[in-house]
Amino acid sequence: MGKPEIRFKGYTDEWEQRKLGELVKEGILEAPLDGNHGEKHPTSDEYVESGIPFLMASDIHNGEVNIYSCKYITKERAERLDKGFARNGDVLLTHKATIGETAILSNLMTEYAMLAPQVTYYRIKNEERLNREYLYSFFNSLDFQTELKTKAAQSTRPYIGITAQQNLKIILPTEIDEQRKIGLYFGNLDRLITLHQRKCDEVKSLKKYMLQKMFPQNEQKVPEIRFEGFTEAWEQRKLGDLVDRVTRKNQDLVSELPLTISAQYGLIDQNEFFDKRVASKDVSGYYLIENGEFAYNKSTSTDAPWGAIKRLDRYENGVLSTLYIVFGIKENNPVDSDFLVSYYSTNLWHKGIHEIAAEGARNHGLLNIAPADFFETKLMIPQDIEEQKKIGKYFEELERLITLHQQKCEELKKIKKFMLQKMFV
C-alpha cells in the first residue's frame, strides 16, 4: 500500500489498506452502532437534570466529549432503547449534519452513555490488532475526513449511515507497536492543546473577574480590590480633558495598511482579519493612526454591543476609515495609556455611550455618535498616576499570558494538522 512520509525509527514494512467492515468481519472491531431513530428516540420532555448522558453530535468537538453539559435521560428510559450504548474507550464519530467530529469516550461515571442517531461508536475487540488511539488519530487524518465528507455529501443533508461507513477505507501499520506510537504521539499533542486552551480560558476568566473588582462599580468611588498603599477616592474626569482627537489624514500615503477593529484582536490588518481588503484603493482620505493611539469603532456586534475602543499596538501605523473616532493621550500624560486600555476592556463606559447615542439612529449596526459628544463622556480614574500604572501593568500581563497560551495552542494545532498529513499513507 505504501509508507508514510514521516515515520518512527525502526519501522520499514508497508502499511495495509482495509475497509472498516473487514475489521468487523475479522473480529477486530465490534459492529459499529449509532443511536435510536424514529419513535424510540427520546424526546426533549424526557430530559432530566442528571442520569445517563445522552450524547448528540454537538457534544463532540475538538477531540473532547462534553459529558457535563450534555442532555441526560433516566436509566429506566435508557433501558427501553435498543442500541447506542457507548462505553468508556469507545471511539465516537459524528455522521449526520455535523460530519467527522471524533473523540475517545472517557471519564464516564455511569455504566454507559446513550448516543443520538447522529453519532456512531467504534469499539475495539482485539487490541493486539488495532490500537484505540491510532484509530482516533486516523479518523482525524486528511484522507479519512475527505472520504467521509465526500460520501456524506452525496445525500440531501450531509449523512453517512452505518452500512456506508463500513465501506470507508482504513490504512494502518501491520505492527501494533507502530500504531501505539502514532496514537501516543497524537494523544500527547491533544493533551498539550487542551492544557494551553484551559490555561487560556482560566486567565480570561480571571481577567473578566478582576475587571469587575478593580474598577469602581455602581457609582462607587473606590474599587473592591486595590493595590496596597492606595486609599484616595477615584475621580471622575471628562475624556476630552485626558485625550486629544486625532484627525490627521493620510494625504502623503505614509501608510497603506488598512486597519479594522475587532473586539477580540483589537486594531488589526483588514487583509488578515477578513482575508481580503475592505478599504478603497485610494486611502489618502483615511485617518493615519500611529502606534499608541486609540480608535473607537461605532459598529455594534454581539461581542461589542456599544462598539469597541482599542489601542494600536501591533503596527507602527495604519489607516482607518473616517467613520472611526481616533484619539491620543494629551502631551502632559494626565492618564496612563495601559490603564485606559484596561478601562475600555470593562463595560463601565457603555453607559456614557448609551446616553449620547442618537435614539433609533443605527445605520447598518453603526451607532450615530457625534465626536464632540463622545469626548464629553466621563470616566472614573485613580487620582494617583502610579495606581493607574499598576492597574494597567497588571492587565497588560494578563493579556500577555492569554496571548501566549493562544499562540501555543495555534502552533500545536498547526503541527498536528501537518503531522496528520505526513504520518499517514
Coordinates of C-alpha atoms in Angstrom, one line a residue:
M1 CA 0.0 0.0 0.0
G2 CA 2.9 2.4 0.7
K3 CA 4.7 4.1 3.6
P4 CA 4.1 7.4 5.3
E5 CA 6.5 10.4 4.7
I6 CA 7.3 10.8 8.4
R7 CA 7.8 7.6 10.4
F8 CA 9.2 6.4 13.8
K9 CA 12.6 4.8 13.6
G10 CA 12.8 1.1 13.2
Y11 CA 9.7 0.5 11.1
T12 CA 10.0 -0.3 7.4
D13 CA 7.1 -2.5 6.5
E14 CA 4.4 -1.4 4.0
W15 CA 1.1 -0.3 5.5
E16 CA -2.1 -2.1 4.6
Q17 CA -5.4 -0.7 3.3
R18 CA -8.6 -2.3 4.6
K19 CA -12.3 -1.4 4.9
L20 CA -13.8 -0.8 8.3
G21 CA -16.3 -3.6 7.6
E22 CA -13.5 -6.1 7.0
L23 CA -12.2 -5.3 10.5
V24 CA -15.7 -6.1 11.9
K25 CA -15.8 -9.4 10.0
E26 CA -12.4 -10.4 11.3
G27 CA -13.4 -9.7 14.9
I28 CA -11.0 -6.7 15.3
L29 CA -13.9 -4.3 15.7
E30 CA -17.4 -4.8 17.1
A31 CA -20.2 -4.0 14.6
P32 CA -20.5 -0.1 14.9
L33 CA -23.8 1.3 16.1
D34 CA -25.4 4.7 16.3
G35 CA -28.4 5.8 18.4
N36 CA -32.1 5.0 18.1
H37 CA -34.0 6.5 15.2
G38 CA -37.7 7.5 14.9
E39 CA -40.2 6.9 17.7
K40 CA -37.7 5.3 20.0
H41 CA -35.6 8.4 20.1
P42 CA -36.0 10.2 23.5
T43 CA -38.0 13.5 23.3
S44 CA -37.0 16.8 24.9
D45 CA -39.6 16.4 27.7
E46 CA -37.8 13.2 28.8
Y47 CA -34.6 15.0 29.5
V48 CA -33.6 15.2 33.2
E49 CA -31.1 17.1 35.3
S50 CA -28.8 14.1 35.8
G51 CA -28.7 10.5 34.9
I52 CA -27.4 8.7 31.7
P53 CA -25.6 11.1 29.4
F54 CA -27.5 11.4 26.0
L55 CA -24.8 12.4 23.5
M56 CA -25.5 14.4 20.4
A57 CA -23.2 15.4 17.6
S58 CA -23.0 18.9 19.2
D59 CA -21.5 17.4 22.3
I60 CA -18.4 16.2 20.5
H61 CA -15.9 18.9 19.5
N62 CA -12.1 19.2 19.1
G63 CA -11.5 15.7 20.3
E64 CA -13.5 16.0 23.5
V65 CA -16.9 14.6 24.6
N66 CA -18.8 17.1 26.7
I67 CA -20.4 14.7 29.2
Y68 CA -21.0 17.6 31.8
S69 CA -23.3 19.9 29.8
C70 CA -25.0 17.4 27.5
K71 CA -28.6 16.2 27.9
Y72 CA -29.5 13.4 30.3
I73 CA -32.1 10.7 30.4
T74 CA -33.1 8.3 33.3
K75 CA -31.7 4.8 33.4
E76 CA -35.2 3.4 33.1
R77 CA -35.7 5.4 29.8
A78 CA -32.3 4.3 28.5
E79 CA -33.1 0.6 29.2
R80 CA -36.1 0.9 26.8
L81 CA -33.7 1.7 23.9
D82 CA -32.4 -0.9 21.5
K83 CA -28.9 0.4 20.7
G84 CA -26.4 3.2 21.0
F85 CA -25.0 2.1 24.4
A86 CA -21.5 3.7 24.3
R87 CA -18.9 2.9 26.9
N88 CA -15.6 4.3 28.1
G89 CA -12.9 3.7 25.5
D90 CA -15.2 3.7 22.5
V91 CA -14.2 5.9 19.6
L92 CA -17.1 8.2 18.7
L93 CA -17.7 9.6 15.2
T94 CA -20.4 12.1 14.1
H95 CA -22.0 11.2 10.8
K96 CA -25.1 13.3 10.3
A97 CA -25.3 17.1 9.8
T98 CA -22.1 17.6 11.7
I99 CA -19.7 15.3 9.9
G100 CA -16.3 14.0 11.1
E101 CA -16.0 15.2 14.7
T102 CA -14.4 12.3 16.6
A103 CA -13.3 11.6 20.2
I104 CA -12.5 8.8 22.6
L105 CA -15.2 8.5 25.2
S106 CA -13.7 8.7 28.7
N107 CA -14.4 10.0 32.3
L108 CA -17.9 8.4 32.1
M109 CA -19.2 7.9 35.6
T110 CA -22.2 5.8 34.5
E111 CA -22.0 2.3 33.0
Y112 CA -22.7 3.7 29.6
A113 CA -23.8 6.8 27.7
M114 CA -26.6 6.8 25.1
L115 CA -25.9 8.0 21.6
A116 CA -28.2 10.1 19.4
P117 CA -28.7 8.9 15.8
Q118 CA -26.0 11.3 14.6
V119 CA -23.2 9.6 16.4
T120 CA -21.6 6.1 15.8
Y121 CA -19.4 4.3 18.3
Y122 CA -16.4 2.1 17.3
R123 CA -15.4 -0.5 19.9
I124 CA -12.2 -2.4 19.6
K125 CA -12.4 -6.2 20.3
N126 CA -8.8 -7.2 19.5
E127 CA -6.3 -4.7 20.9
E128 CA -3.4 -6.7 19.6
R129 CA -4.5 -5.8 16.0
L130 CA -5.9 -2.3 16.4
N131 CA -4.9 0.5 18.8
R132 CA -7.7 2.8 20.0
E133 CA -5.6 6.0 19.9
Y134 CA -4.4 5.1 16.4
L135 CA -8.0 4.6 15.2
Y136 CA -9.0 8.0 16.7
S137 CA -5.9 9.7 15.1
F138 CA -6.7 8.0 11.7
F139 CA -10.3 9.3 11.9
N140 CA -8.7 12.8 12.2
S141 CA -6.4 12.3 9.1
L142 CA -7.0 14.3 6.0
D143 CA -7.6 11.2 3.8
F144 CA -10.3 9.8 6.1
Q145 CA -12.0 13.1 6.7
T146 CA -12.1 13.8 2.9
E147 CA -13.6 10.4 2.1
L148 CA -16.1 10.6 4.9
K149 CA -17.3 14.1 4.0
T150 CA -17.4 13.4 0.2
K151 CA -19.6 10.3 0.8
A152 CA -21.8 12.2 3.3
A153 CA -22.3 15.0 0.8
Q154 CA -24.0 12.6 -1.6
S155 CA -27.2 12.7 0.4
T156 CA -29.6 15.6 0.5
R157 CA -28.5 16.5 4.0
P158 CA -24.9 15.6 5.0
Y159 CA -25.3 12.0 6.2
I160 CA -23.4 8.7 6.1
G161 CA -25.2 5.7 7.6
I162 CA -23.7 2.7 9.4
T163 CA -23.6 0.5 6.2
A164 CA -21.8 3.1 4.1
Q165 CA -19.4 3.8 7.0
Q166 CA -18.3 0.1 6.8
N167 CA -17.1 0.7 3.2
L168 CA -14.8 3.5 4.3
K169 CA -11.0 2.8 4.0
I170 CA -8.6 2.5 6.9
I171 CA -4.9 2.4 6.3
L172 CA -2.8 1.1 9.1
P173 CA 0.7 -0.3 10.0
T174 CA 0.7 -4.0 10.4
E175 CA 2.8 -3.7 13.5
I176 CA 0.7 -2.9 16.6
D177 CA 3.7 -1.1 18.2
E178 CA 3.9 1.4 15.4
Q179 CA 0.1 2.0 15.8
R180 CA 0.6 2.6 19.5
K181 CA 3.5 5.1 19.0
I182 CA 1.4 7.1 16.5
G183 CA -1.6 7.1 18.7
L184 CA 0.5 8.1 21.7
Y185 CA 2.1 10.9 19.7
F186 CA -1.2 12.5 18.7
G187 CA -2.6 11.9 22.2
N188 CA 0.2 13.9 23.7
L189 CA -0.3 16.7 21.1
D190 CA -4.0 16.8 22.1
R191 CA -3.2 16.9 25.8
L192 CA -0.9 19.9 25.2
I193 CA -3.5 21.7 23.1
T194 CA -6.1 21.1 25.8
L195 CA -3.7 22.2 28.5
H196 CA -3.0 25.6 26.8
Q197 CA -6.6 26.1 25.9
R198 CA -7.6 25.6 29.6
K199 CA -4.9 27.9 30.8
C200 CA -6.0 30.5 28.3
D201 CA -9.7 30.1 29.4
E202 CA -8.6 30.3 33.1
V203 CA -6.7 33.6 32.6
K204 CA -9.6 35.0 30.5
S205 CA -12.0 34.2 33.5
L206 CA -9.5 35.8 35.9
K207 CA -9.3 38.9 33.7
K208 CA -13.1 39.2 33.5
Y209 CA -13.4 38.9 37.3
M210 CA -10.7 41.4 38.1
L211 CA -12.1 43.9 35.6
Q212 CA -15.2 43.9 37.7
K213 CA -13.4 44.1 41.0
M214 CA -10.5 46.5 40.3
F215 CA -12.8 49.3 38.9
P216 CA -15.4 51.1 41.0
Q217 CA -18.9 49.8 40.2
N218 CA -22.4 51.4 40.6
E219 CA -21.3 55.0 41.3
Q220 CA -18.8 53.9 43.9
K221 CA -15.6 56.0 44.4
V222 CA -13.2 53.1 45.2
P223 CA -12.8 49.6 43.8
E224 CA -13.4 46.4 45.7
I225 CA -9.9 45.1 45.1
R226 CA -7.0 47.5 45.2
F227 CA -3.2 47.6 45.3
E228 CA -1.7 48.1 48.7
G229 CA -0.8 51.7 49.7
F230 CA -3.6 53.5 47.7
T231 CA -6.6 54.9 49.7
E232 CA -7.7 58.0 47.9
A233 CA -11.1 58.1 46.2
W234 CA -11.1 57.8 42.4
E235 CA -12.1 61.0 40.5
Q236 CA -14.5 61.5 37.6
R237 CA -12.9 63.0 34.5
K238 CA -14.2 64.0 31.1
L239 CA -12.5 62.1 28.3
G240 CA -11.8 65.3 26.4
D241 CA -9.6 66.5 29.4
L242 CA -7.4 63.5 29.1
V243 CA -7.1 63.0 25.3
D244 CA -7.0 64.9 22.0
R245 CA -8.9 64.0 18.9
V246 CA -6.7 62.9 16.0
T247 CA -7.9 63.9 12.5
R248 CA -4.6 63.7 10.6
K249 CA -5.2 62.5 7.1
N250 CA -3.0 60.0 5.2
Q251 CA -2.5 62.5 2.4
D252 CA 1.2 61.7 1.9
L253 CA 0.4 58.0 1.9
V254 CA 2.6 57.4 4.9
S255 CA 0.8 54.1 5.4
E256 CA -1.2 51.8 3.1
L257 CA -2.1 49.4 5.8
P258 CA -5.9 49.3 6.2
L259 CA -7.0 48.5 9.7
T260 CA -10.2 47.3 11.3
I261 CA -11.2 46.9 15.0
S262 CA -12.1 43.5 16.3
A263 CA -13.5 43.2 19.8
Q264 CA -11.2 40.1 20.2
Y265 CA -8.0 41.1 18.4
G266 CA -8.0 44.9 18.7
L267 CA -6.7 47.0 15.8
I268 CA -5.7 44.5 13.1
D269 CA -4.9 44.5 9.4
Q270 CA -8.1 44.1 7.3
N271 CA -6.4 41.6 5.0
E272 CA -5.5 39.4 8.0
F273 CA -8.9 39.7 9.7
F274 CA -11.3 39.4 6.7
D275 CA -8.9 37.5 4.3
K276 CA -9.5 40.4 1.9
R277 CA -9.2 44.2 1.7
V278 CA -12.4 46.2 2.5
A279 CA -10.8 49.6 2.3
S280 CA -10.9 51.5 -1.0
K281 CA -7.8 51.6 -3.2
D282 CA -7.1 55.3 -2.5
V283 CA -6.5 55.6 1.3
S284 CA -5.2 59.2 1.1
G285 CA -8.5 60.4 2.6
Y286 CA -8.3 58.0 5.6
Y287 CA -7.1 58.9 9.1
L288 CA -3.5 58.0 9.8
I289 CA -3.2 56.4 13.2
E290 CA 0.1 56.0 15.0
N291 CA 1.2 53.3 17.4
G292 CA -0.1 54.0 20.9
E293 CA -3.2 56.0 19.7
F294 CA -6.7 54.8 20.3
A295 CA -9.7 54.4 17.9
Y296 CA -13.4 53.9 18.6
N297 CA -15.3 51.7 16.2
K298 CA -19.1 52.6 16.4
S299 CA -20.1 49.3 14.7
T300 CA -22.0 47.1 17.1
S301 CA -21.8 43.3 17.4
T302 CA -22.6 40.5 19.8
D303 CA -19.2 40.9 21.4
A304 CA -19.4 44.7 21.4
P305 CA -22.9 46.0 21.9
W306 CA -21.7 49.6 22.1
G307 CA -18.8 49.3 19.7
A308 CA -15.1 48.8 20.7
I309 CA -12.3 51.1 21.7
K310 CA -8.8 49.8 21.1
R311 CA -5.2 51.0 21.1
L312 CA -2.9 50.4 18.1
D313 CA -0.2 48.0 19.4
R314 CA 0.6 45.6 16.5
Y315 CA 1.9 48.0 13.9
E316 CA 3.9 51.3 13.7
N317 CA 0.9 53.0 12.0
G318 CA -2.1 52.3 9.8
V319 CA -5.1 53.9 8.1
L320 CA -8.7 53.9 9.3
S321 CA -12.0 55.0 7.7
T322 CA -13.1 58.4 8.8
L323 CA -16.2 56.7 10.4
Y324 CA -13.8 55.9 13.3
I325 CA -13.1 58.3 16.1
V326 CA -9.3 58.5 16.7
F327 CA -7.6 60.0 19.8
G328 CA -4.3 60.1 21.6
I329 CA -3.4 60.9 25.2
K330 CA -2.5 64.6 25.8
E331 CA 1.1 65.6 25.9
N332 CA 1.2 66.1 29.7
N333 CA 0.1 62.4 30.2
P334 CA -2.8 63.0 32.5
V335 CA -3.7 59.3 32.2
D336 CA -1.7 56.1 31.9
S337 CA -2.1 54.5 28.4
D338 CA -2.2 50.9 29.8
F339 CA -4.8 52.0 32.3
L340 CA -7.0 53.4 29.5
V341 CA -6.7 50.1 27.6
S342 CA -7.9 48.2 30.7
Y343 CA -10.7 50.7 31.3
Y344 CA -12.1 50.2 27.8
S345 CA -12.0 46.4 28.4
T346 CA -14.7 46.9 31.0
N347 CA -18.3 47.8 30.2
L348 CA -18.3 50.9 32.5
W349 CA -18.0 53.2 29.5
H350 CA -21.1 51.7 27.8
K351 CA -23.5 53.9 30.0
G352 CA -21.9 57.1 28.7
I353 CA -22.2 55.9 25.1
H354 CA -25.8 54.8 25.6
E355 CA -26.7 58.3 26.9
I356 CA -25.3 60.1 23.8
A357 CA -26.3 57.6 21.1
A358 CA -29.0 59.2 18.9
E359 CA -32.3 57.4 19.5
G360 CA -33.1 54.9 16.8
A361 CA -30.2 56.1 14.7
R362 CA -28.4 52.9 14.0
N363 CA -27.4 52.7 10.4
H364 CA -26.4 49.1 9.4
G365 CA -25.3 48.4 13.0
L366 CA -23.4 51.8 13.2
L367 CA -24.2 53.9 16.2
N368 CA -24.9 57.6 15.5
I369 CA -22.4 59.3 17.8
A370 CA -21.0 62.8 17.2
P371 CA -17.3 63.1 18.1
A372 CA -18.0 66.2 20.2
D373 CA -20.4 64.1 22.4
F374 CA -18.0 61.2 22.6
F375 CA -15.3 63.4 24.1
E376 CA -17.9 64.6 26.7
T377 CA -18.2 61.1 28.2
K378 CA -16.9 60.7 31.7
L379 CA -14.8 58.0 33.3
M380 CA -13.6 57.2 36.9
I381 CA -9.8 57.1 37.3
P382 CA -7.4 56.9 40.2
Q383 CA -6.0 60.3 41.2
D384 CA -2.5 58.8 41.6
I385 CA -0.9 58.1 38.3
E386 CA 1.1 55.3 40.0
E387 CA -2.1 53.4 40.8
Q388 CA -3.2 53.8 37.2
K389 CA 0.2 52.4 36.0
K390 CA -0.1 49.4 38.4
I391 CA -3.6 48.6 37.2
G392 CA -2.6 49.0 33.6
K393 CA 0.5 46.8 34.0
Y394 CA -1.5 44.1 35.8
F395 CA -4.0 43.7 33.0
E396 CA -1.3 44.0 30.3
E397 CA 0.4 41.0 32.0
L398 CA -2.8 39.0 32.0
E399 CA -3.3 39.9 28.3
R400 CA 0.3 38.7 27.6
L401 CA -0.5 35.4 29.2
I402 CA -3.7 35.0 27.3
T403 CA -1.9 35.7 24.0
L404 CA 1.0 33.3 25.0
H405 CA -1.4 30.4 25.5
Q406 CA -3.4 31.2 22.4
Q407 CA -0.2 31.2 20.3
K408 CA 1.0 27.9 21.8
C409 CA -2.5 26.5 21.0
E410 CA -2.4 27.6 17.4
E411 CA 1.2 26.4 16.9
L412 CA 0.4 23.0 18.3
K413 CA -2.8 22.8 16.1
K414 CA -0.6 23.6 13.0
I415 CA 1.9 20.9 14.0
K416 CA -1.0 18.4 14.5
K417 CA -2.5 19.3 11.1
F418 CA 0.9 18.9 9.4
M419 CA 1.7 15.6 11.1
L420 CA -1.8 14.2 10.3
Q421 CA -0.9 14.7 6.6
K422 CA 2.7 13.3 6.9
M423 CA 2.3 10.4 9.3
F424 CA -0.4 8.6 7.4
V425 CA -0.2 7.0 4.0

